[in-house]
Amino acid sequence: MVIISNERLADQVYRMCLDGDTSLITAPGQFINIKVPGFYLRRPISISDYDDEGVTIIYKVVGNGTDVLSRMQPGEKLMCLMGLGNGFDVNACGEHTLIVGGGVGTPPMYGMAKALLALGKRVTVVLGFNSKSDVFYEEEFKELSRLLSGIELDVRVSTVDGSWGTKGFVTDCLKGLDDVTDYCACGPIPMLKALYNHFNGKILGQLSFEERMGCGFGACVGCSINTKSGFKKVCKDGPIFWSQDVFFKS
């Protein structure tokens, strides 16, 4: 695929737009595996948005591979494996879906919100970050609602240090949302566990896990999580699992 743009969004967070075949992408929440020049292992990165002509990814610089990725320029090419993972089940969502993104778990939630709004569903978005310097895509979510539904989207933001939005965690932004029918979330495991505990298992959630992946094909079992039907590989069986099927460590 050809890099169209590669820009900084927040502290160590970048958005890259790629031009190429996206026919293998079938659902929001899937990911791609990128072959970064000079590195053997591919980098799995969630898909934020896509259309017939290209894909948008958002990634955080956390090591040498993503550092190289952040310095790549428009016109350069990347080898990408597309449409990996199961993706969110849009048809399983009810009339009012809560969309939750934590840090770099935010990108795939943009695509899910877009899909639900296109179906005329009611959506509330909650985004969680450590600090104001980490916040990104708040305005993009708001603009998305204006483009697709014409109705202002309820977008709430929390920061751990209180420098932007509500001080605390995503669960501190859930007041007044008693009519939520279901939720979809991506972020750190403590955040996913907190959401599950908040709803006390009374409503179903689709949880996207951010486990580190080695191969991306299910061969190395490095990204396994414990579920009620045994250990599952995030890269092959996920990355999305139903909340009631996951065992969270106490």
PDB file of C-alpha atoms in Angstrom:
ATOM      1  CA  MET A   1       0.000   0.000   0.000  1.00  0.00           C
ATOM      2  CA  VAL A   2       1.105   3.571  -0.638  1.00  0.00           C
ATOM      3  CA  ILE A   3       1.354   6.128   2.165  1.00  0.00           C
ATOM      4  CA  ILE A   4      -0.835   9.155   1.421  1.00  0.00           C
ATOM      5  CA  SER A   5      -0.225  11.013   4.680  1.00  0.00           C
ATOM      6  CA  ASN A   6       1.445  10.435   8.050  1.00  0.00           C
ATOM      7  CA  GLU A   7       0.770  13.126  10.642  1.00  0.00           C
ATOM      8  CA  ARG A   8       1.123  13.619  14.379  1.00  0.00           C
ATOM      9  CA  LEU A   9      -2.167  13.823  16.314  1.00  0.00           C
ATOM     10  CA  ALA A  10      -1.028  13.923  19.935  1.00  0.00           C
ATOM     11  CA  ASP A  11       1.955  13.051  22.103  1.00  0.00           C
ATOM     12  CA  GLN A  12       3.595  10.105  20.274  1.00  0.00           C
ATOM     13  CA  VAL A  13       0.337   9.377  18.398  1.00  0.00           C
ATOM     14  CA  TYR A  14       0.207   9.432  14.587  1.00  0.00           C
ATOM     15  CA  ARG A  15      -2.418   8.997  11.877  1.00  0.00           C
ATOM     16  CA  MET A  16      -1.442   7.322   8.617  1.00  0.00           C
ATOM     17  CA  CYS A  17      -3.623   7.136   5.514  1.00  0.00           C
ATOM     18  CA  LEU A  18      -2.819   4.375   3.041  1.00  0.00           C
ATOM     19  CA  ASP A  19      -4.010   3.929  -0.528  1.00  0.00           C
ATOM     20  CA  GLY A  20      -4.684   0.428  -1.806  1.00  0.00           C
ATOM     21  CA  ASP A  21      -7.003  -2.563  -1.936  1.00  0.00           C
ATOM     22  CA  THR A  22      -9.271  -2.840   1.120  1.00  0.00           C
ATOM     23  CA  SER A  23     -11.612  -5.550  -0.170  1.00  0.00           C
ATOM     24  CA  LEU A  24     -10.563  -7.970   2.589  1.00  0.00           C
ATOM     25  CA  ILE A  25     -11.790  -5.627   5.344  1.00  0.00           C
ATOM     26  CA  THR A  26     -15.292  -6.718   6.318  1.00  0.00           C
ATOM     27  CA  ALA A  27     -16.086  -5.097   9.682  1.00  0.00           C
ATOM     28  CA  PRO A  28     -15.053  -2.260  12.005  1.00  0.00           C
ATOM     29  CA  GLY A  29     -12.616  -3.383  14.679  1.00  0.00           C
ATOM     30  CA  GLN A  30     -10.393  -5.475  12.437  1.00  0.00           C
ATOM     31  CA  PHE A  31      -6.653  -4.831  12.192  1.00  0.00           C
ATOM     32  CA  ILE A  32      -3.817  -4.918   9.680  1.00  0.00           C
ATOM     33  CA  ASN A  33      -0.328  -6.362  10.029  1.00  0.00           C
ATOM     34  CA  ILE A  34       2.356  -4.031   8.702  1.00  0.00           C
ATOM     35  CA  LYS A  35       5.825  -5.046   7.549  1.00  0.00           C
ATOM     36  CA  VAL A  36       7.980  -2.143   8.738  1.00  0.00           C
ATOM     37  CA  PRO A  37      11.185  -1.851   6.675  1.00  0.00           C
ATOM     38  CA  GLY A  38      14.152  -3.334   8.540  1.00  0.00           C
ATOM     39  CA  PHE A  39      12.111  -5.406  11.015  1.00  0.00           C
ATOM     40  CA  TYR A  40      11.250  -9.096  10.913  1.00  0.00           C
ATOM     41  CA  LEU A  41       8.072  -9.067  13.001  1.00  0.00           C
ATOM     42  CA  ARG A  42       5.056  -7.276  11.617  1.00  0.00           C
ATOM     43  CA  ARG A  43       3.233  -4.590  13.601  1.00  0.00           C
ATOM     44  CA  PRO A  44      -0.489  -5.219  14.213  1.00  0.00           C
ATOM     45  CA  ILE A  45      -2.403  -1.928  14.125  1.00  0.00           C
ATOM     46  CA  SER A  46      -6.158  -1.495  14.397  1.00  0.00           C
ATOM     47  CA  ILE A  47      -8.124   0.030  11.550  1.00  0.00           C
ATOM     48  CA  SER A  48      -9.702   3.374  12.349  1.00  0.00           C
ATOM     49  CA  ASP A  49     -11.539   3.929   9.068  1.00  0.00           C
ATOM     50  CA  TYR A  50     -11.607   2.600   5.520  1.00  0.00           C
ATOM     51  CA  ASP A  51     -13.355   2.891   2.173  1.00  0.00           C
ATOM     52  CA  ASP A  52     -12.963   1.311  -1.257  1.00  0.00           C
ATOM     53  CA  GLU A  53      -9.772   3.239  -1.948  1.00  0.00           C
ATOM     54  CA  GLY A  54      -7.793   3.104   1.265  1.00  0.00           C
ATOM     55  CA  VAL A  55      -7.471   2.722   4.998  1.00  0.00           C
ATOM     56  CA  THR A  56      -6.687   4.979   7.964  1.00  0.00           C
ATOM     57  CA  ILE A  57      -4.704   3.728  10.944  1.00  0.00           C
ATOM     58  CA  ILE A  58      -3.729   5.489  14.151  1.00  0.00           C
ATOM     59  CA  TYR A  59      -0.747   4.248  16.125  1.00  0.00           C
ATOM     60  CA  LYS A  60       1.437   5.196  19.066  1.00  0.00           C
ATOM     61  CA  VAL A  61       5.221   5.221  18.980  1.00  0.00           C
ATOM     62  CA  VAL A  62       6.223   2.643  21.599  1.00  0.00           C
ATOM     63  CA  GLY A  63       9.414   1.172  20.164  1.00  0.00           C
ATOM     64  CA  ASN A  64      11.862   1.159  17.285  1.00  0.00           C
ATOM     65  CA  GLY A  65       9.388  -0.246  14.768  1.00  0.00           C
ATOM     66  CA  THR A  66       6.682   2.350  15.270  1.00  0.00           C
ATOM     67  CA  ASP A  67       9.361   5.044  15.471  1.00  0.00           C
ATOM     68  CA  VAL A  68      10.469   4.110  11.958  1.00  0.00           C
ATOM     69  CA  LEU A  69       6.821   4.054  10.886  1.00  0.00           C
ATOM     70  CA  SER A  70       6.287   7.581  12.225  1.00  0.00           C
ATOM     71  CA  ARG A  71       9.128   8.913  10.058  1.00  0.00           C
ATOM     72  CA  MET A  72       7.941   7.390   6.794  1.00  0.00           C
ATOM     73  CA  GLN A  73       6.854   9.824   4.097  1.00  0.00           C
ATOM     74  CA  PRO A  74       3.982  10.077   1.587  1.00  0.00           C
ATOM     75  CA  GLY A  75       4.737   8.035  -1.520  1.00  0.00           C
ATOM     76  CA  GLU A  76       6.603   5.294   0.350  1.00  0.00           C
ATOM     77  CA  LYS A  77       5.134   1.799   0.244  1.00  0.00           C
ATOM     78  CA  LEU A  78       4.267  -0.681   2.985  1.00  0.00           C
ATOM     79  CA  MET A  79       3.493  -4.386   2.818  1.00  0.00           C
ATOM     80  CA  CYS A  80       0.255  -4.945   4.742  1.00  0.00           C
ATOM     81  CA  LEU A  81      -1.893  -7.955   5.545  1.00  0.00           C
ATOM     82  CA  MET A  82      -5.450  -6.664   5.546  1.00  0.00           C
ATOM     83  CA  GLY A  83      -8.710  -7.419   7.316  1.00  0.00           C
ATOM     84  CA  LEU A  84      -7.373  -9.543  10.176  1.00  0.00           C
ATOM     85  CA  GLY A  85      -9.481 -10.443  13.196  1.00  0.00           C
ATOM     86  CA  ASN A  86     -13.215 -10.854  13.630  1.00  0.00           C
ATOM     87  CA  GLY A  87     -14.356  -7.235  13.984  1.00  0.00           C
ATOM     88  CA  PHE A  88     -17.363  -5.876  15.862  1.00  0.00           C
ATOM     89  CA  ASP A  89     -20.819  -7.322  15.196  1.00  0.00           C
ATOM     90  CA  VAL A  90     -22.784  -4.227  14.191  1.00  0.00           C
ATOM     91  CA  ASN A  91     -26.037  -6.171  13.855  1.00  0.00           C
ATOM     92  CA  ALA A  92     -25.831  -7.350  17.469  1.00  0.00           C
ATOM     93  CA  CYS A  93     -26.060  -3.784  18.795  1.00  0.00           C
ATOM     94  CA  GLY A  94     -29.267  -2.366  20.241  1.00  0.00           C
ATOM     95  CA  GLU A  95     -30.866   1.048  19.971  1.00  0.00           C
ATOM     96  CA  HIS A  96     -28.373   2.899  22.186  1.00  0.00           C
ATOM     97  CA  THR A  97     -24.782   1.706  22.091  1.00  0.00           C
ATOM     98  CA  LEU A  98     -22.057   3.045  24.342  1.00  0.00           C
ATOM     99  CA  ILE A  99     -18.744   3.349  22.500  1.00  0.00           C
ATOM    100  CA  VAL A 100     -15.669   3.455  24.757  1.00  0.00           C
ATOM    101  CA  GLY A 101     -12.060   3.982  23.732  1.00  0.00           C
ATOM    102  CA  GLY A 102      -9.096   4.095  26.079  1.00  0.00           C
ATOM    103  CA  GLY A 103      -5.918   5.728  24.756  1.00  0.00           C
ATOM    104  CA  VAL A 104      -4.773   3.962  21.600  1.00  0.00           C
ATOM    105  CA  GLY A 105      -7.900   1.831  21.914  1.00  0.00           C
ATOM    106  CA  THR A 106      -9.767   4.834  20.516  1.00  0.00           C
ATOM    107  CA  PRO A 107      -9.095   4.333  16.752  1.00  0.00           C
ATOM    108  CA  PRO A 108     -11.218   1.214  16.092  1.00  0.00           C
ATOM    109  CA  MET A 109     -14.096   2.781  18.013  1.00  0.00           C
ATOM    110  CA  TYR A 110     -14.274   5.560  15.429  1.00  0.00           C
ATOM    111  CA  GLY A 111     -15.056   3.043  12.712  1.00  0.00           C
ATOM    112  CA  MET A 112     -17.642   1.322  14.907  1.00  0.00           C
ATOM    113  CA  ALA A 113     -19.374   4.606  15.755  1.00  0.00           C
ATOM    114  CA  LYS A 114     -19.433   5.488  12.063  1.00  0.00           C
ATOM    115  CA  ALA A 115     -21.058   2.163  11.170  1.00  0.00           C
ATOM    116  CA  LEU A 116     -23.738   2.496  13.855  1.00  0.00           C
ATOM    117  CA  LEU A 117     -24.566   6.110  13.000  1.00  0.00           C
ATOM    118  CA  ALA A 118     -24.941   5.124   9.352  1.00  0.00           C
ATOM    119  CA  LEU A 119     -27.650   2.671  10.477  1.00  0.00           C
ATOM    120  CA  GLY A 120     -29.469   5.395  12.401  1.00  0.00           C
ATOM    121  CA  LYS A 121     -28.510   4.026  15.811  1.00  0.00           C
ATOM    122  CA  ARG A 122     -28.115   6.183  18.895  1.00  0.00           C
ATOM    123  CA  VAL A 123     -24.497   6.331  20.021  1.00  0.00           C
ATOM    124  CA  THR A 124     -22.746   7.804  23.055  1.00  0.00           C
ATOM    125  CA  VAL A 125     -18.958   8.028  22.978  1.00  0.00           C
ATOM    126  CA  VAL A 126     -16.620   8.026  25.987  1.00  0.00           C
ATOM    127  CA  LEU A 127     -12.867   8.434  25.500  1.00  0.00           C
ATOM    128  CA  GLY A 128     -10.265   8.032  28.225  1.00  0.00           C
ATOM    129  CA  PHE A 129      -6.707   9.376  28.319  1.00  0.00           C
ATOM    130  CA  ASN A 130      -3.988  10.053  30.879  1.00  0.00           C
ATOM    131  CA  SER A 131      -3.622  13.774  30.198  1.00  0.00           C
ATOM    132  CA  LYS A 132      -4.697  16.581  27.850  1.00  0.00           C
ATOM    133  CA  SER A 133      -1.563  16.077  25.737  1.00  0.00           C
ATOM    134  CA  ASP A 134      -2.729  12.525  24.984  1.00  0.00           C
ATOM    135  CA  VAL A 135      -6.232  13.448  23.794  1.00  0.00           C
ATOM    136  CA  PHE A 136      -7.063  12.898  20.143  1.00  0.00           C
ATOM    137  CA  TYR A 137     -10.100  12.379  17.893  1.00  0.00           C
ATOM    138  CA  GLU A 138     -12.601  14.131  20.166  1.00  0.00           C
ATOM    139  CA  GLU A 139     -13.492  16.593  17.405  1.00  0.00           C
ATOM    140  CA  GLU A 140     -13.442  13.888  14.723  1.00  0.00           C
ATOM    141  CA  PHE A 141     -16.135  11.969  16.586  1.00  0.00           C
ATOM    142  CA  LYS A 142     -18.258  15.102  16.873  1.00  0.00           C
ATOM    143  CA  GLU A 143     -17.812  15.881  13.181  1.00  0.00           C
ATOM    144  CA  LEU A 144     -18.754  12.303  12.311  1.00  0.00           C
ATOM    145  CA  SER A 145     -22.183  12.751  13.858  1.00  0.00           C
ATOM    146  CA  ARG A 146     -22.793  15.955  11.931  1.00  0.00           C
ATOM    147  CA  LEU A 147     -21.857  14.283   8.653  1.00  0.00           C
ATOM    148  CA  LEU A 148     -23.938  11.128   9.103  1.00  0.00           C
ATOM    149  CA  SER A 149     -26.888  11.962  11.320  1.00  0.00           C
ATOM    150  CA  GLY A 150     -27.108  15.719  11.605  1.00  0.00           C
ATOM    151  CA  ILE A 151     -27.545  15.258  15.344  1.00  0.00           C
ATOM    152  CA  GLU A 152     -24.879  16.330  17.795  1.00  0.00           C
ATOM    153  CA  LEU A 153     -23.158  13.292  19.245  1.00  0.00           C
ATOM    154  CA  ASP A 154     -22.648  13.027  22.991  1.00  0.00           C
ATOM    155  CA  VAL A 155     -18.862  12.721  23.254  1.00  0.00           C
ATOM    156  CA  ARG A 156     -17.377  12.593  26.749  1.00  0.00           C
ATOM    157  CA  VAL A 157     -13.688  12.659  27.626  1.00  0.00           C
ATOM    158  CA  SER A 158     -11.904  11.714  30.833  1.00  0.00           C
ATOM    159  CA  THR A 159      -8.284  12.294  31.802  1.00  0.00           C
ATOM    160  CA  VAL A 160      -6.593  10.715  34.785  1.00  0.00           C
ATOM    161  CA  ASP A 161      -5.027  14.010  35.878  1.00  0.00           C
ATOM    162  CA  GLY A 162      -8.126  16.106  35.168  1.00  0.00           C
ATOM    163  CA  SER A 163      -6.351  18.361  32.663  1.00  0.00           C
ATOM    164  CA  TRP A 164      -9.154  17.860  30.107  1.00  0.00           C
ATOM    165  CA  GLY A 165     -12.764  16.748  30.465  1.00  0.00           C
ATOM    166  CA  THR A 166     -13.800  14.741  33.502  1.00  0.00           C
ATOM    167  CA  LYS A 167     -11.107  13.894  36.026  1.00  0.00           C
ATOM    168  CA  GLY A 168     -10.721  10.161  36.477  1.00  0.00           C
ATOM    169  CA  PHE A 169     -11.536   7.201  34.280  1.00  0.00           C
ATOM    170  CA  VAL A 170     -14.083   6.368  31.587  1.00  0.00           C
ATOM    171  CA  THR A 171     -16.437   4.948  34.216  1.00  0.00           C
ATOM    172  CA  ASP A 172     -16.606   8.426  35.762  1.00  0.00           C
ATOM    173  CA  CYS A 173     -18.306   9.644  32.562  1.00  0.00           C
ATOM    174  CA  LEU A 174     -21.248   7.246  32.600  1.00  0.00           C
ATOM    175  CA  LYS A 175     -23.762   9.211  34.659  1.00  0.00           C
ATOM    176  CA  GLY A 176     -27.178   9.545  33.056  1.00  0.00           C
ATOM    177  CA  LEU A 177     -26.691   6.634  30.673  1.00  0.00           C
ATOM    178  CA  ASP A 178     -29.257   4.307  32.209  1.00  0.00           C
ATOM    179  CA  ASP A 179     -30.876   3.549  28.843  1.00  0.00           C
ATOM    180  CA  VAL A 180     -27.741   2.120  27.217  1.00  0.00           C
ATOM    181  CA  THR A 181     -28.622  -1.221  25.601  1.00  0.00           C
ATOM    182  CA  ASP A 182     -25.092  -2.501  25.001  1.00  0.00           C
ATOM    183  CA  TYR A 183     -21.488  -1.350  24.801  1.00  0.00           C
ATOM    184  CA  CYS A 184     -18.412  -1.768  22.632  1.00  0.00           C
ATOM    185  CA  ALA A 185     -14.969  -0.968  23.970  1.00  0.00           C
ATOM    186  CA  CYS A 186     -11.274  -1.137  23.215  1.00  0.00           C
ATOM    187  CA  GLY A 187      -8.516  -0.289  25.646  1.00  0.00           C
ATOM    188  CA  PRO A 188      -6.364  -1.626  28.482  1.00  0.00           C
ATOM    189  CA  ILE A 189      -7.653  -4.687  30.326  1.00  0.00           C
ATOM    190  CA  PRO A 190      -8.250  -2.742  33.593  1.00  0.00           C
ATOM    191  CA  MET A 191     -10.580  -0.420  31.648  1.00  0.00           C
ATOM    192  CA  LEU A 192     -12.468  -3.325  30.079  1.00  0.00           C
ATOM    193  CA  LYS A 193     -12.804  -4.980  33.480  1.00  0.00           C
ATOM    194  CA  ALA A 194     -14.049  -1.726  35.046  1.00  0.00           C
ATOM    195  CA  LEU A 195     -16.739  -1.409  32.372  1.00  0.00           C
ATOM    196  CA  TYR A 196     -17.849  -4.991  32.908  1.00  0.00           C
ATOM    197  CA  ASN A 197     -18.057  -4.430  36.661  1.00  0.00           C
ATOM    198  CA  HIS A 198     -19.906  -1.130  36.189  1.00  0.00           C
ATOM    199  CA  PHE A 199     -22.693  -2.799  34.248  1.00  0.00           C
ATOM    200  CA  ASN A 200     -22.546  -5.842  36.529  1.00  0.00           C
ATOM    201  CA  GLY A 201     -23.043  -8.151  33.566  1.00  0.00           C
ATOM    202  CA  LYS A 202     -26.589  -6.824  33.027  1.00  0.00           C
ATOM    203  CA  ILE A 203     -25.942  -5.694  29.464  1.00  0.00           C
ATOM    204  CA  LEU A 204     -23.717  -7.279  26.855  1.00  0.00           C
ATOM    205  CA  GLY A 205     -20.462  -5.775  25.705  1.00  0.00           C
ATOM    206  CA  GLN A 206     -18.140  -6.416  22.799  1.00  0.00           C
ATOM    207  CA  LEU A 207     -14.591  -6.042  24.101  1.00  0.00           C
ATOM    208  CA  SER A 208     -11.574  -5.534  21.865  1.00  0.00           C
ATOM    209  CA  PHE A 209      -8.324  -6.615  23.506  1.00  0.00           C
ATOM    210  CA  GLU A 210      -4.933  -4.963  22.972  1.00  0.00           C
ATOM    211  CA  GLU A 211      -2.699  -7.931  23.757  1.00  0.00           C
ATOM    212  CA  ARG A 212       0.807  -7.840  22.279  1.00  0.00           C
ATOM    213  CA  MET A 213       1.072 -10.109  19.242  1.00  0.00           C
ATOM    214  CA  GLY A 214       4.062 -11.992  17.940  1.00  0.00           C
ATOM    215  CA  CYS A 215       3.024 -13.682  14.720  1.00  0.00           C
ATOM    216  CA  GLY A 216      -0.507 -12.352  14.213  1.00  0.00           C
ATOM    217  CA  PHE A 217      -1.708 -15.733  12.904  1.00  0.00           C
ATOM    218  CA  GLY A 218      -2.278 -17.763  16.076  1.00  0.00           C
ATOM    219  CA  ALA A 219       0.926 -19.797  15.836  1.00  0.00           C
ATOM    220  CA  CYS A 220       2.908 -18.386  18.755  1.00  0.00           C
ATOM    221  CA  VAL A 221      -0.004 -18.233  21.293  1.00  0.00           C
ATOM    222  CA  GLY A 222       1.618 -15.140  22.787  1.00  0.00           C
ATOM    223  CA  CYS A 223      -1.619 -13.153  22.798  1.00  0.00           C
ATOM    224  CA  SER A 224      -3.890 -15.708  24.503  1.00  0.00           C
ATOM    225  CA  ILE A 225      -6.568 -14.687  27.004  1.00  0.00           C
ATOM    226  CA  ASN A 226      -8.659 -16.843  29.332  1.00  0.00           C
ATOM    227  CA  THR A 227     -12.318 -17.318  28.405  1.00  0.00           C
ATOM    228  CA  LYS A 228     -15.139 -19.562  29.587  1.00  0.00           C
ATOM    229  CA  SER A 229     -14.439 -21.872  26.657  1.00  0.00           C
ATOM    230  CA  GLY A 230     -10.707 -22.038  27.321  1.00  0.00           C
ATOM    231  CA  PHE A 231      -7.765 -19.939  26.230  1.00  0.00           C
ATOM    232  CA  LYS A 232      -8.339 -17.994  23.019  1.00  0.00           C
ATOM    233  CA  LYS A 233      -5.865 -16.222  20.749  1.00  0.00           C
ATOM    234  CA  VAL A 234      -6.572 -12.517  20.388  1.00  0.00           C
ATOM    235  CA  CYS A 235      -5.096 -12.392  16.885  1.00  0.00           C
ATOM    236  CA  LYS A 236      -7.001 -15.387  15.500  1.00  0.00           C
ATOM    237  CA  ASP A 237     -10.146 -15.771  17.640  1.00  0.00           C
ATOM    238  CA  GLY A 238     -10.475 -12.059  18.404  1.00  0.00           C
ATOM    239  CA  PRO A 239      -9.528  -9.350  18.944  1.00  0.00           C
ATOM    240  CA  ILE A 240     -13.159  -8.929  19.988  1.00  0.00           C
ATOM    241  CA  PHE A 241     -14.883 -11.117  22.566  1.00  0.00           C
ATOM    242  CA  TRP A 242     -18.242 -10.944  24.292  1.00  0.00           C
ATOM    243  CA  SER A 243     -17.978  -9.563  27.806  1.00  0.00           C
ATOM    244  CA  GLN A 244     -19.763 -12.511  29.412  1.00  0.00           C
ATOM    245  CA  ASP A 245     -17.264 -14.958  27.900  1.00  0.00           C
ATOM    246  CA  VAL A 246     -14.091 -13.417  29.352  1.00  0.00           C
ATOM    247  CA  PHE A 247     -12.465 -14.292  32.677  1.00  0.00           C
ATOM    248  CA  PHE A 248     -10.974 -11.164  34.252  1.00  0.00           C
ATOM    249  CA  LYS A 249      -8.285 -11.628  36.885  1.00  0.00           C
ATOM    250  CA  SER A 250      -9.408 -10.465  40.317  1.00  0.00           C
TER     251      SER A 250
END
